[in-house]
Each structure stands twice: as structure tokens, then as C-alpha cells.
Amino acid sequence: MTERSLQVTYRKGRAFAAYLHLSHATGEKSAKTVASQDGLLIVDYSATGRPVGVEITAPQAVPLERLNQLLADLGETPLAEQDYRPLRAA
């Protein structure tokens, strides 16, 4: 089982992009992606339709509340403020 984790990519000391890996079976891969209308959040789904991750294309433009609303819509638990801090660090 792969546990939920946040991966952040930095450029010039600032968060450039991020990926929230959602808990899923080990080896489960993305088979379909669905982007929000503005393209700031992209959800990856497995072949069975289960969400496996969320790409955050512009972390500075996505407040935690918006990400947590998406997670709620996906049936996932919200992300804690302390877990979102790396996106706000630089």
C-alpha cells in the first residue's frame, strides 16, 4: 500500500509544482487525468476509477481550502495545514 505523501518541486527557491500522492495499492498507476477548468489541479485516476494523485500545477495560486474541497469531493480526508506548509515555505 502506498501512503499519502506530498512531493514538491522547487525552482529558484520557490515551490514550482507539487504532487499529492493519495493512498492506493502499490503498483496502481494513472490511467486517466482530469484537470480543473483553470488547470491548477489535475486528478490522476487508476484504471478502476480510483483517484491516485493530485497534481498542483501552480502551488502559490492554490489555497489549502481549495485543495481540501477537491479532496472532499474525491472522498479523501483533508490535508492538514502543517502538511501544506512546504508549498508556502519559499
Short mmCIF file of C-alpha atoms in Angstrom, two decimals:
data_model
loop_
_atom_site.label_atom_id
_atom_site.label_comp_id
_atom_site.label_asym_id
_atom_site.label_seq_id
_atom_site.Cartn_x
_atom_site.Cartn_y
_atom_site.Cartn_z
CA MET A 1 0.00 0.00 0.00
CA THR A 2 1.32 3.42 -0.95
CA GLU A 3 0.56 6.02 1.74
CA ARG A 4 -0.44 9.60 1.09
CA SER A 5 2.52 11.98 0.67
CA LEU A 6 3.25 15.40 -0.79
CA GLN A 7 6.11 15.86 -3.25
CA VAL A 8 7.19 19.44 -4.01
CA THR A 9 9.42 20.63 -6.87
CA TYR A 10 11.28 23.90 -6.28
CA ARG A 11 12.82 26.32 -8.77
CA LYS A 12 14.93 29.25 -7.58
CA GLY A 13 13.85 28.58 -4.01
CA ARG A 14 10.10 28.71 -4.71
CA ALA A 15 7.55 25.93 -4.98
CA PHE A 16 7.10 25.39 -8.72
CA ALA A 17 4.79 22.36 -8.76
CA ALA A 18 3.59 19.69 -6.37
CA TYR A 19 2.05 16.24 -6.44
CA LEU A 20 -0.12 14.81 -3.69
CA HIS A 21 0.14 11.03 -3.83
CA LEU A 22 -3.08 9.55 -2.44
CA SER A 23 -3.18 6.22 -0.60
CA HIS A 24 -3.56 3.40 -3.12
CA ALA A 25 -2.47 -0.15 -3.83
CA THR A 26 1.23 -0.49 -4.61
CA GLY A 27 1.71 -0.66 -8.37
CA GLU A 28 -1.58 1.08 -9.17
CA LYS A 29 -0.87 3.55 -11.99
CA SER A 30 -2.59 6.56 -13.53
CA ALA A 31 -4.80 5.66 -16.48
CA LYS A 32 -6.78 8.89 -16.84
CA THR A 33 -6.32 12.54 -15.86
CA VAL A 34 -8.96 15.20 -15.29
CA ALA A 35 -7.98 18.87 -14.97
CA SER A 36 -9.90 21.60 -13.20
CA GLN A 37 -11.27 24.32 -15.50
CA ASP A 38 -8.33 26.60 -14.74
CA GLY A 39 -5.78 23.78 -14.93
CA LEU A 40 -4.38 24.42 -11.44
CA LEU A 41 -5.40 20.99 -10.12
CA ILE A 42 -5.17 17.76 -12.11
CA VAL A 43 -6.51 14.50 -10.68
CA ASP A 44 -4.98 11.20 -11.78
CA TYR A 45 -7.28 8.16 -11.74
CA SER A 46 -6.41 4.47 -11.92
CA ALA A 47 -7.92 2.12 -14.50
CA THR A 48 -10.60 1.27 -11.92
CA GLY A 49 -11.54 4.95 -11.50
CA ARG A 50 -9.95 5.39 -8.09
CA PRO A 51 -8.07 8.70 -7.56
CA VAL A 52 -4.35 8.03 -7.09
CA GLY A 53 -2.95 11.57 -7.01
CA VAL A 54 -3.45 15.30 -7.47
CA GLU A 55 -1.03 17.49 -9.40
CA ILE A 56 -0.86 21.10 -8.19
CA THR A 57 0.48 23.00 -11.19
CA ALA A 58 0.86 26.41 -9.51
CA PRO A 59 1.13 25.93 -5.72
CA GLN A 60 1.18 29.65 -4.94
CA ALA A 61 -2.23 30.03 -6.62
CA VAL A 62 -3.98 27.15 -4.82
CA PRO A 63 -5.12 27.80 -1.25
CA LEU A 64 -5.36 24.84 1.11
CA GLU A 65 -9.14 25.31 1.30
CA ARG A 66 -9.47 24.71 -2.44
CA LEU A 67 -7.33 21.57 -2.33
CA ASN A 68 -9.29 20.27 0.65
CA GLN A 69 -12.60 20.86 -1.16
CA LEU A 70 -11.31 18.77 -4.06
CA LEU A 71 -10.17 16.06 -1.64
CA ALA A 72 -13.63 16.05 -0.02
CA ASP A 73 -15.23 15.73 -3.47
CA LEU A 74 -12.97 12.71 -4.08
CA GLY A 75 -13.92 11.14 -0.73
CA GLU A 76 -10.45 11.73 0.73
CA THR A 77 -9.54 13.19 4.11
CA PRO A 78 -8.44 16.84 4.16
CA LEU A 79 -4.78 17.81 4.20
CA ALA A 80 -3.61 19.41 7.44
CA GLU A 81 -2.19 22.95 7.42
CA GLN A 82 1.18 21.63 8.65
CA ASP A 83 1.36 19.22 5.70
CA TYR A 84 0.70 22.06 3.22
CA ARG A 85 3.39 24.37 4.64
CA PRO A 86 6.17 23.20 2.29
CA LEU A 87 4.22 24.83 -0.55
CA ARG A 88 4.22 28.15 1.27
CA ALA A 89 7.79 27.97 2.62
CA ALA A 90 9.73 29.86 -0.02
#
